[in-house]
Amino acid sequence: MTVSTLTILAVEDDDIVRRQLVRLLQVDGFTVFQAACGEEAVDVLDHESVDLVLTDWKMPGMDGVDLLNFVRSHYPDVPVALVTAYPEDLEQFKPDAILVKPFSAKQLRALIQDLTSQRA
């Protein structure tokens, strides 16, 4: 699986942060779907094939852990990375990765490489 063929779902309730993340991913050649909340993410997942989910942890309604659990039960082959400024105690939910805000483009690329190479 090459980088240019990867499809990523970016889930973030902060519009500015989501736009920046999507732009960064698109510049790197990824196909990107986006959602502003967990419920929108479920709709995307039900209609599109994705290779990776990057989701904010703290969101109103369905948060990142709820989305992680949904993906695990419905799309078990899709890795999920929780993105958060508050990483304490998140390991207990066993995400595939945790990306701590603020993060660099280099850190994001390394995380994507790690998660997608595990599937190859």
Tab-separated table of N, CA, C and O in Angstrom:
chain	number	residue	atom	x	y	z
A	1	MET	N	0.857	-1.177	0.000
A	1	MET	CA	0.000	0.000	0.000
A	1	MET	C	0.894	1.228	0.000
A	1	MET	O	1.714	1.409	0.876
A	2	THR	N	0.738	2.057	-1.011
A	2	THR	CA	1.555	3.265	-1.080
A	2	THR	C	0.816	4.424	-0.435
A	2	THR	O	-0.401	4.406	-0.294
A	3	VAL	N	1.587	5.422	-0.066
A	3	VAL	CA	1.000	6.591	0.598
A	3	VAL	C	-0.112	7.191	-0.248
A	3	VAL	O	-1.172	7.532	0.253
A	4	SER	N	0.102	7.313	-1.551
A	4	SER	CA	-0.879	7.984	-2.394
A	4	SER	C	-2.199	7.233	-2.489
A	4	SER	O	-3.185	7.797	-2.924
A	5	THR	N	-2.216	5.980	-2.095
A	5	THR	CA	-3.464	5.228	-2.165
A	5	THR	C	-4.185	5.178	-0.825
A	5	THR	O	-5.256	4.599	-0.723
A	6	LEU	N	-3.609	5.776	0.213
A	6	LEU	CA	-4.231	5.735	1.525
A	6	LEU	C	-5.383	6.728	1.638
A	6	LEU	O	-5.282	7.863	1.188
A	7	THR	N	-6.439	6.275	2.287
A	7	THR	CA	-7.592	7.129	2.559
A	7	THR	C	-7.713	7.277	4.069
A	7	THR	O	-7.762	6.282	4.793
A	8	ILE	N	-7.751	8.521	4.514
A	8	ILE	CA	-7.769	8.823	5.945
A	8	ILE	C	-9.035	9.599	6.281
A	8	ILE	O	-9.418	10.517	5.560
A	9	LEU	N	-9.646	9.227	7.402
A	9	LEU	CA	-10.782	9.976	7.934
A	9	LEU	C	-10.266	10.826	9.095
A	9	LEU	O	-9.754	10.288	10.082
A	10	ALA	N	-10.385	12.145	8.962
A	10	ALA	CA	-9.957	13.078	9.999
A	10	ALA	C	-11.199	13.588	10.725
A	10	ALA	O	-12.082	14.185	10.115
A	11	VAL	N	-11.247	13.345	12.047
A	11	VAL	CA	-12.411	13.713	12.846
A	11	VAL	C	-11.966	14.715	13.910
A	11	VAL	O	-11.151	14.394	14.766
A	12	GLU	N	-12.501	15.928	13.818
A	12	GLU	CA	-12.092	17.005	14.728
A	12	GLU	C	-13.213	18.021	14.797
A	12	GLU	O	-13.706	18.473	13.761
A	13	ASP	N	-13.638	18.368	16.021
A	13	ASP	CA	-14.749	19.306	16.161
A	13	ASP	C	-14.331	20.764	15.985
A	13	ASP	O	-15.171	21.604	15.689
A	14	ASP	N	-13.051	21.076	16.116
A	14	ASP	CA	-12.569	22.438	15.901
A	14	ASP	C	-12.331	22.634	14.402
A	14	ASP	O	-11.441	21.999	13.818
A	15	ASP	N	-13.138	23.505	13.783
A	15	ASP	CA	-13.079	23.688	12.329
A	15	ASP	C	-11.694	24.075	11.838
A	15	ASP	O	-11.229	23.578	10.809
A	16	ILE	N	-11.031	24.971	12.535
A	16	ILE	CA	-9.710	25.445	12.100
A	16	ILE	C	-8.689	24.315	12.169
A	16	ILE	O	-7.931	24.090	11.223
A	17	VAL	N	-8.674	23.600	13.276
A	17	VAL	CA	-7.738	22.486	13.435
A	17	VAL	C	-8.018	21.414	12.378
A	17	VAL	O	-7.091	20.867	11.769
A	18	ARG	N	-9.296	21.119	12.142
A	18	ARG	CA	-9.661	20.100	11.144
A	18	ARG	C	-9.197	20.519	9.751
A	18	ARG	O	-8.611	19.727	9.014
A	19	ARG	N	-9.429	21.775	9.390
A	19	ARG	CA	-8.995	22.246	8.061
A	19	ARG	C	-7.481	22.156	7.903
A	19	ARG	O	-6.980	21.763	6.852
A	20	GLN	N	-6.746	22.521	8.950
A	20	GLN	CA	-5.283	22.445	8.892
A	20	GLN	C	-4.820	20.995	8.745
A	20	GLN	O	-3.920	20.704	7.961
A	21	LEU	N	-5.427	20.103	9.500
A	21	LEU	CA	-5.070	18.689	9.422
A	21	LEU	C	-5.373	18.128	8.037
A	21	LEU	O	-4.528	17.451	7.434
A	22	VAL	N	-6.542	18.428	7.522
A	22	VAL	CA	-6.921	17.944	6.192
A	22	VAL	C	-5.961	18.476	5.136
A	22	VAL	O	-5.490	17.726	4.271
A	23	ARG	N	-5.641	19.754	5.220
A	23	ARG	CA	-4.728	20.364	4.248
A	23	ARG	C	-3.362	19.679	4.292
A	23	ARG	O	-2.784	19.351	3.246
A	24	LEU	N	-2.851	19.450	5.487
A	24	LEU	CA	-1.557	18.788	5.634
A	24	LEU	C	-1.584	17.379	5.034
A	24	LEU	O	-0.662	16.983	4.314
A	25	LEU	N	-2.630	16.644	5.302
A	25	LEU	CA	-2.754	15.289	4.767
A	25	LEU	C	-2.869	15.292	3.243
A	25	LEU	O	-2.268	14.465	2.562
A	26	GLN	N	-3.634	16.226	2.709
A	26	GLN	CA	-3.796	16.307	1.257
A	26	GLN	C	-2.488	16.692	0.565
A	26	GLN	O	-2.164	16.144	-0.492
A	27	VAL	N	-1.733	17.588	1.172
A	27	VAL	CA	-0.433	17.974	0.608
A	27	VAL	C	0.485	16.749	0.534
A	27	VAL	O	1.271	16.614	-0.390
A	28	ASP	N	0.350	15.864	1.506
A	28	ASP	CA	1.162	14.645	1.511
A	28	ASP	C	0.613	13.564	0.572
A	28	ASP	O	1.161	12.465	0.512
A	29	GLY	N	-0.471	13.851	-0.127
A	29	GLY	CA	-0.971	12.942	-1.143
A	29	GLY	C	-2.044	11.967	-0.700
A	29	GLY	O	-2.421	11.067	-1.453
A	30	PHE	N	-2.552	12.130	0.512
A	30	PHE	CA	-3.598	11.235	0.991
A	30	PHE	C	-4.964	11.677	0.487
A	30	PHE	O	-5.208	12.865	0.294
A	31	THR	N	-5.859	10.719	0.305
A	31	THR	CA	-7.263	11.019	0.098
A	31	THR	C	-7.847	11.191	1.495
A	31	THR	O	-7.633	10.345	2.361
A	32	VAL	N	-8.575	12.291	1.715
A	32	VAL	CA	-9.032	12.599	3.066
A	32	VAL	C	-10.539	12.855	3.085
A	32	VAL	O	-11.052	13.640	2.301
A	33	PHE	N	-11.198	12.168	3.994
A	33	PHE	CA	-12.573	12.484	4.349
A	33	PHE	C	-12.500	13.180	5.695
A	33	PHE	O	-11.581	12.945	6.475
A	34	GLN	N	-13.483	14.029	5.965
A	34	GLN	CA	-13.459	14.731	7.240
A	34	GLN	C	-14.831	14.723	7.879
A	34	GLN	O	-15.841	14.609	7.203
A	35	ALA	N	-14.799	14.819	9.206
A	35	ALA	CA	-16.038	14.860	9.982
A	35	ALA	C	-15.815	15.778	11.167
A	35	ALA	O	-14.725	15.824	11.735
A	36	ALA	N	-16.869	16.501	11.547
A	36	ALA	CA	-16.790	17.447	12.657
A	36	ALA	C	-17.186	16.818	13.988
A	36	ALA	O	-17.048	17.442	15.029
A	37	CYS	N	-17.673	15.574	13.947
A	37	CYS	CA	-18.083	14.897	15.183
A	37	CYS	C	-18.104	13.389	14.930
A	37	CYS	O	-18.017	12.936	13.794
A	38	GLY	N	-18.234	12.645	16.014
A	38	GLY	CA	-18.257	11.193	15.909
A	38	GLY	C	-19.405	10.675	15.067
A	38	GLY	O	-19.254	9.729	14.293
A	39	GLU	N	-20.559	11.307	15.204
A	39	GLU	CA	-21.728	10.860	14.443
A	39	GLU	C	-21.502	11.040	12.936
A	39	GLU	O	-21.873	10.165	12.144
A	40	GLU	N	-20.898	12.159	12.531
A	40	GLU	CA	-20.564	12.358	11.108
A	40	GLU	C	-19.547	11.318	10.654
A	40	GLU	O	-19.612	10.829	9.525
A	41	ALA	N	-18.606	10.989	11.528
A	41	ALA	CA	-17.587	9.996	11.187
A	41	ALA	C	-18.223	8.634	10.915
A	41	ALA	O	-17.831	7.943	9.974
A	42	VAL	N	-19.196	8.252	11.733
A	42	VAL	CA	-19.892	6.980	11.524
A	42	VAL	C	-20.563	6.971	10.158
A	42	VAL	O	-20.498	5.974	9.424
A	43	ASP	N	-21.181	8.082	9.780
A	43	ASP	CA	-21.818	8.179	8.469
A	43	ASP	C	-20.792	8.002	7.348
A	43	ASP	O	-21.036	7.281	6.383
A	44	VAL	N	-19.638	8.647	7.486
A	44	VAL	CA	-18.578	8.490	6.476
A	44	VAL	C	-18.137	7.027	6.415
A	44	VAL	O	-18.034	6.447	5.330
A	45	LEU	N	-17.884	6.430	7.570
A	45	LEU	CA	-17.418	5.046	7.607
A	45	LEU	C	-18.431	4.082	6.999
A	45	LEU	O	-18.057	3.072	6.398
A	46	ASP	N	-19.709	4.390	7.143
A	46	ASP	CA	-20.751	3.538	6.590
A	46	ASP	C	-20.870	3.662	5.071
A	46	ASP	O	-21.488	2.812	4.434
A	47	HIS	N	-20.272	4.717	4.502
A	47	HIS	CA	-20.401	4.948	3.056
A	47	HIS	C	-19.085	4.962	2.290
A	47	HIS	O	-19.096	4.912	1.058
A	48	GLU	N	-17.965	5.039	2.978
A	48	GLU	CA	-16.669	5.127	2.322
A	48	GLU	C	-15.700	4.123	2.934
A	48	GLU	O	-15.818	3.783	4.109
A	49	SER	N	-14.742	3.699	2.145
A	49	SER	CA	-13.696	2.815	2.641
A	49	SER	C	-12.512	3.675	3.082
A	49	SER	O	-12.022	4.501	2.306
A	50	VAL	N	-12.078	3.505	4.324
A	50	VAL	CA	-10.932	4.268	4.812
A	50	VAL	C	-9.876	3.305	5.357
A	50	VAL	O	-10.177	2.198	5.793
A	51	ASP	N	-8.631	3.770	5.311
A	51	ASP	CA	-7.502	2.966	5.772
A	51	ASP	C	-7.063	3.328	7.184
A	51	ASP	O	-6.360	2.551	7.827
A	52	LEU	N	-7.466	4.512	7.647
A	52	LEU	CA	-7.020	4.999	8.942
A	52	LEU	C	-7.986	6.063	9.439
A	52	LEU	O	-8.467	6.881	8.654
A	53	VAL	N	-8.256	6.057	10.748
A	53	VAL	CA	-9.071	7.101	11.371
A	53	VAL	C	-8.187	7.869	12.346
A	53	VAL	O	-7.553	7.275	13.221
A	54	LEU	N	-8.133	9.193	12.160
A	54	LEU	CA	-7.484	10.100	13.104
A	54	LEU	C	-8.605	10.875	13.773
A	54	LEU	O	-9.306	11.638	13.110
A	55	THR	N	-8.802	10.672	15.067
A	55	THR	CA	-9.922	11.327	15.723
A	55	THR	C	-9.508	12.064	16.985
A	55	THR	O	-8.709	11.565	17.780
A	56	ASP	N	-10.069	13.242	17.134
A	56	ASP	CA	-9.920	13.991	18.367
A	56	ASP	C	-10.565	13.166	19.475
A	56	ASP	O	-11.493	12.393	19.236
A	57	TRP	N	-10.054	13.323	20.681
A	57	TRP	CA	-10.628	12.584	21.798
A	57	TRP	C	-11.829	13.317	22.363
A	57	TRP	O	-12.926	12.774	22.461
A	58	LYS	N	-11.654	14.578	22.730
A	58	LYS	CA	-12.725	15.310	23.404
A	58	LYS	C	-13.580	16.044	22.377
A	58	LYS	O	-13.160	17.036	21.799
A	59	MET	N	-14.776	15.499	22.174
A	59	MET	CA	-15.747	16.106	21.272
A	59	MET	C	-17.112	15.967	21.918
A	59	MET	O	-17.352	15.004	22.657
A	60	PRO	N	-18.013	16.906	21.648
A	60	PRO	CA	-19.372	16.753	22.185
A	60	PRO	C	-20.074	15.559	21.541
A	60	PRO	O	-19.774	15.182	20.416
A	61	GLY	N	-20.996	14.979	22.263
A	61	GLY	CA	-21.717	13.819	21.732
A	61	GLY	C	-20.812	12.602	21.739
A	61	GLY	O	-20.195	12.271	22.752
A	62	MET	N	-20.696	11.970	20.601
A	62	MET	CA	-19.848	10.792	20.455
A	62	MET	C	-18.388	11.234	20.446
A	62	MET	O	-17.934	11.840	19.487
A	63	ASP	N	-17.666	10.925	21.520
A	63	ASP	CA	-16.267	11.362	21.582
A	63	ASP	C	-15.350	10.358	20.872
A	63	ASP	O	-15.813	9.371	20.292
A	64	GLY	N	-14.068	10.633	20.921
A	64	GLY	CA	-13.108	9.797	20.219
A	64	GLY	C	-13.053	8.365	20.714
A	64	GLY	O	-12.852	7.434	19.934
A	65	VAL	N	-13.233	8.154	22.017
A	65	VAL	CA	-13.234	6.794	22.558
A	65	VAL	C	-14.481	6.036	22.084
A	65	VAL	O	-14.401	4.860	21.720
A	66	ASP	N	-15.631	6.721	22.064
A	66	ASP	CA	-16.846	6.082	21.534
A	66	ASP	C	-16.647	5.706	20.062
A	66	ASP	O	-17.056	4.627	19.628
A	67	LEU	N	-16.016	6.600	19.300
A	67	LEU	CA	-15.757	6.323	17.888
A	67	LEU	C	-14.768	5.167	17.754
A	67	LEU	O	-14.961	4.285	16.911
A	68	LEU	N	-13.735	5.155	18.581
A	68	LEU	CA	-12.777	4.050	18.586
A	68	LEU	C	-13.507	2.726	18.797
A	68	LEU	O	-13.285	1.760	18.061
A	69	ASN	N	-14.399	2.680	19.766
A	69	ASN	CA	-15.155	1.452	20.048
A	69	ASN	C	-16.052	1.063	18.876
A	69	ASN	O	-16.192	-0.117	18.549
A	70	PHE	N	-16.666	2.059	18.226
A	70	PHE	CA	-17.497	1.781	17.055
A	70	PHE	C	-16.655	1.171	15.933
A	70	PHE	O	-17.042	0.172	15.325
A	71	VAL	N	-15.514	1.796	15.662
A	71	VAL	CA	-14.645	1.291	14.584
A	71	VAL	C	-14.182	-0.124	14.904
A	71	VAL	O	-14.199	-1.002	14.042
A	72	ARG	N	-13.784	-0.356	16.134
A	72	ARG	CA	-13.322	-1.694	16.537
A	72	ARG	C	-14.399	-2.756	16.310
A	72	ARG	O	-14.100	-3.869	15.906
A	73	SER	N	-15.653	-2.415	16.603
A	73	SER	CA	-16.712	-3.418	16.471
A	73	SER	C	-17.228	-3.569	15.045
A	73	SER	O	-17.675	-4.650	14.664
A	74	HIS	N	-17.169	-2.518	14.237
A	74	HIS	CA	-17.711	-2.572	12.880
A	74	HIS	C	-16.653	-2.665	11.777
A	74	HIS	O	-16.939	-3.190	10.694
A	75	TYR	N	-15.467	-2.131	12.017
A	75	TYR	CA	-14.389	-2.102	11.019
A	75	TYR	C	-13.073	-2.468	11.703
A	75	TYR	O	-12.160	-1.643	11.811
A	76	PRO	N	-12.946	-3.687	12.196
A	76	PRO	CA	-11.810	-4.060	13.043
A	76	PRO	C	-10.440	-3.958	12.371
A	76	PRO	O	-9.431	-3.899	13.068
A	77	ASP	N	-10.393	-3.914	11.062
A	77	ASP	CA	-9.108	-3.818	10.369
A	77	ASP	C	-8.627	-2.382	10.191
A	77	ASP	O	-7.533	-2.154	9.672
A	78	VAL	N	-9.444	-1.413	10.583
A	78	VAL	CA	-9.082	-0.010	10.405
A	78	VAL	C	-8.437	0.516	11.694
A	78	VAL	O	-9.072	0.538	12.739
A	79	PRO	N	-7.161	0.925	11.622
A	79	PRO	CA	-6.517	1.470	12.817
A	79	PRO	C	-7.084	2.843	13.181
A	79	PRO	O	-7.508	3.603	12.306
A	80	VAL	N	-7.066	3.124	14.484
A	80	VAL	CA	-7.587	4.391	14.992
A	80	VAL	C	-6.516	5.039	15.868
A	80	VAL	O	-6.005	4.408	16.796
A	81	ALA	N	-6.221	6.299	15.574
A	81	ALA	CA	-5.319	7.092	16.406
A	81	ALA	C	-6.141	8.172	17.100
A	81	ALA	O	-6.897	8.896	16.448
A	82	LEU	N	-5.996	8.247	18.415
A	82	LEU	CA	-6.630	9.319	19.177
A	82	LEU	C	-5.690	10.509	19.199
A	82	LEU	O	-4.502	10.366	19.511
A	83	VAL	N	-6.236	11.678	18.870
A	83	VAL	CA	-5.460	12.913	18.831
A	83	VAL	C	-5.954	13.780	19.978
A	83	VAL	O	-7.150	14.074	20.062
A	84	THR	N	-5.034	14.187	20.852
A	84	THR	CA	-5.470	14.894	22.044
A	84	THR	C	-4.355	15.736	22.646
A	84	THR	O	-3.181	15.423	22.488
A	85	ALA	N	-4.752	16.764	23.342
A	85	ALA	CA	-3.801	17.536	24.145
A	85	ALA	C	-3.721	16.968	25.556
A	85	ALA	O	-2.905	17.404	26.358
A	86	TYR	N	-4.580	16.001	25.856
A	86	TYR	CA	-4.678	15.423	27.202
A	86	TYR	C	-4.518	13.902	27.127
A	86	TYR	O	-5.508	13.162	27.234
A	87	PRO	N	-3.300	13.398	26.957
A	87	PRO	CA	-3.103	11.959	26.734
A	87	PRO	C	-3.196	11.088	27.987
A	87	PRO	O	-3.215	9.866	27.869
A	88	GLU	N	-3.293	11.699	29.151
A	88	GLU	CA	-3.314	10.921	30.381
A	88	GLU	C	-4.475	9.923	30.367
A	88	GLU	O	-5.592	10.253	30.021
A	89	ASP	N	-4.168	8.717	30.749
A	89	ASP	CA	-5.147	7.643	30.921
A	89	ASP	C	-5.806	7.147	29.630
A	89	ASP	O	-6.763	6.380	29.694
A	90	LEU	N	-5.326	7.574	28.467
A	90	LEU	CA	-5.944	7.095	27.222
A	90	LEU	C	-5.494	5.691	26.835
A	90	LEU	O	-6.194	5.003	26.106
A	91	GLU	N	-4.334	5.266	27.317
A	91	GLU	CA	-3.840	3.927	26.985
A	91	GLU	C	-4.833	2.838	27.376
A	91	GLU	O	-4.898	1.795	26.739
A	92	GLN	N	-5.617	3.089	28.421
A	92	GLN	CA	-6.576	2.078	28.879
A	92	GLN	C	-7.605	1.710	27.811
A	92	GLN	O	-8.182	0.628	27.843
A	93	PHE	N	-7.820	2.607	26.843
A	93	PHE	CA	-8.791	2.341	25.782
A	93	PHE	C	-8.175	1.591	24.608
A	93	PHE	O	-8.859	1.234	23.668
A	94	LYS	N	-6.862	1.406	24.662
A	94	LYS	CA	-6.110	0.650	23.664
A	94	LYS	C	-6.281	1.153	22.228
A	94	LYS	O	-6.567	0.365	21.318
A	95	PRO	N	-6.086	2.461	22.012
A	95	PRO	CA	-6.086	2.930	20.623
A	95	PRO	C	-4.843	2.383	19.922
A	95	PRO	O	-3.877	1.965	20.581
A	96	ASP	N	-4.860	2.385	18.618
A	96	ASP	CA	-3.687	1.931	17.874
A	96	ASP	C	-2.523	2.900	18.046
A	96	ASP	O	-1.366	2.508	17.944
A	97	ALA	N	-2.840	4.158	18.319
A	97	ALA	CA	-1.810	5.172	18.555
A	97	ALA	C	-2.451	6.376	19.234
A	97	ALA	O	-3.671	6.569	19.161
A	98	ILE	N	-1.604	7.164	19.879
A	98	ILE	CA	-2.029	8.442	20.455
A	98	ILE	C	-1.101	9.507	19.905
A	98	ILE	O	0.124	9.367	19.960
A	99	LEU	N	-1.681	10.549	19.358
A	99	LEU	CA	-0.920	11.673	18.827
A	99	LEU	C	-1.227	12.875	19.705
A	99	LEU	O	-2.384	13.284	19.819
A	100	VAL	N	-0.199	13.410	20.351
A	100	VAL	CA	-0.389	14.483	21.315
A	100	VAL	C	-0.287	15.842	20.622
A	100	VAL	O	0.689	16.131	19.926
A	101	LYS	N	-1.326	16.673	20.838
A	101	LYS	CA	-1.338	18.052	20.330
A	101	LYS	C	-0.502	18.923	21.253
A	101	LYS	O	-0.535	18.718	22.468
A	102	PRO	N	0.202	19.893	20.754
A	102	PRO	CA	0.418	20.138	19.324
A	102	PRO	C	1.435	19.134	18.773
A	102	PRO	O	2.330	18.698	19.486
A	103	PHE	N	1.265	18.782	17.530
A	103	PHE	CA	2.175	17.826	16.900
A	103	PHE	C	2.727	18.436	15.622
A	103	PHE	O	2.140	19.344	15.042
A	104	SER	N	3.856	17.919	15.193
A	104	SER	CA	4.487	18.406	13.964
A	104	SER	C	4.043	17.545	12.786
A	104	SER	O	3.547	16.421	12.967
A	105	ALA	N	4.254	18.055	11.602
A	105	ALA	CA	3.963	17.281	10.391
A	105	ALA	C	4.803	16.005	10.381
A	105	ALA	O	4.325	14.945	9.980
A	106	LYS	N	6.032	16.103	10.864
A	106	LYS	CA	6.915	14.939	10.911
A	106	LYS	C	6.342	13.866	11.840
A	106	LYS	O	6.356	12.681	11.507
A	107	GLN	N	5.820	14.268	12.998
A	107	GLN	CA	5.215	13.307	13.925
A	107	GLN	C	3.979	12.655	13.310
A	107	GLN	O	3.762	11.449	13.463
A	108	LEU	N	3.169	13.452	12.628
A	108	LEU	CA	1.971	12.918	11.972
A	108	LEU	C	2.353	11.914	10.896
A	108	LEU	O	1.780	10.823	10.824
A	109	ARG	N	3.336	12.251	10.077
A	109	ARG	CA	3.775	11.336	9.024
A	109	ARG	C	4.307	10.031	9.603
A	109	ARG	O	4.025	8.947	9.077
A	110	ALA	N	5.076	10.120	10.689
A	110	ALA	CA	5.630	8.917	11.316
A	110	ALA	C	4.509	8.028	11.857
A	110	ALA	O	4.552	6.798	11.714
A	111	LEU	N	3.509	8.643	12.471
A	111	LEU	CA	2.382	7.882	13.000
A	111	LEU	C	1.647	7.167	11.881
A	111	LEU	O	1.335	5.975	11.987
A	112	ILE	N	1.379	7.857	10.797
A	112	ILE	CA	0.678	7.253	9.661
A	112	ILE	C	1.495	6.108	9.087
A	112	ILE	O	0.972	5.022	8.804
A	113	GLN	N	2.783	6.332	8.939
A	113	GLN	CA	3.668	5.279	8.422
A	113	GLN	C	3.644	4.054	9.324
A	113	GLN	O	3.515	2.927	8.860
A	114	ASP	N	3.741	4.277	10.631
A	114	ASP	CA	3.732	3.163	11.590
A	114	ASP	C	2.423	2.376	11.513
A	114	ASP	O	2.436	1.146	11.459
A	115	LEU	N	1.313	3.085	11.512
A	115	LEU	CA	0.016	2.408	11.538
A	115	LEU	C	-0.310	1.690	10.233
A	115	LEU	O	-0.895	0.616	10.243
A	116	THR	N	0.061	2.279	9.120
A	116	THR	CA	-0.269	1.660	7.837
A	116	THR	C	0.714	0.578	7.454
A	116	THR	O	0.351	-0.369	6.763
A	117	SER	N	1.953	0.657	7.919
A	117	SER	CA	2.908	-0.405	7.608
A	117	SER	C	2.579	-1.670	8.394
A	117	SER	O	2.892	-2.775	7.957
A	118	GLN	N	1.909	-1.525	9.523
A	118	GLN	CA	1.472	-2.695	10.294
A	118	GLN	C	0.434	-3.507	9.519
A	118	GLN	O	0.322	-4.704	9.700
A	119	ARG	N	-0.321	-2.821	8.670
A	119	ARG	CA	-1.380	-3.500	7.908
A	119	ARG	C	-0.856	-4.136	6.637
A	119	ARG	O	-1.469	-5.022	6.084
A	120	ALA	N	0.259	-3.612	6.136
A	120	ALA	CA	0.776	-4.087	4.836
A	120	ALA	C	1.251	-5.534	4.890
A	120	ALA	O	1.573	-6.056	5.899
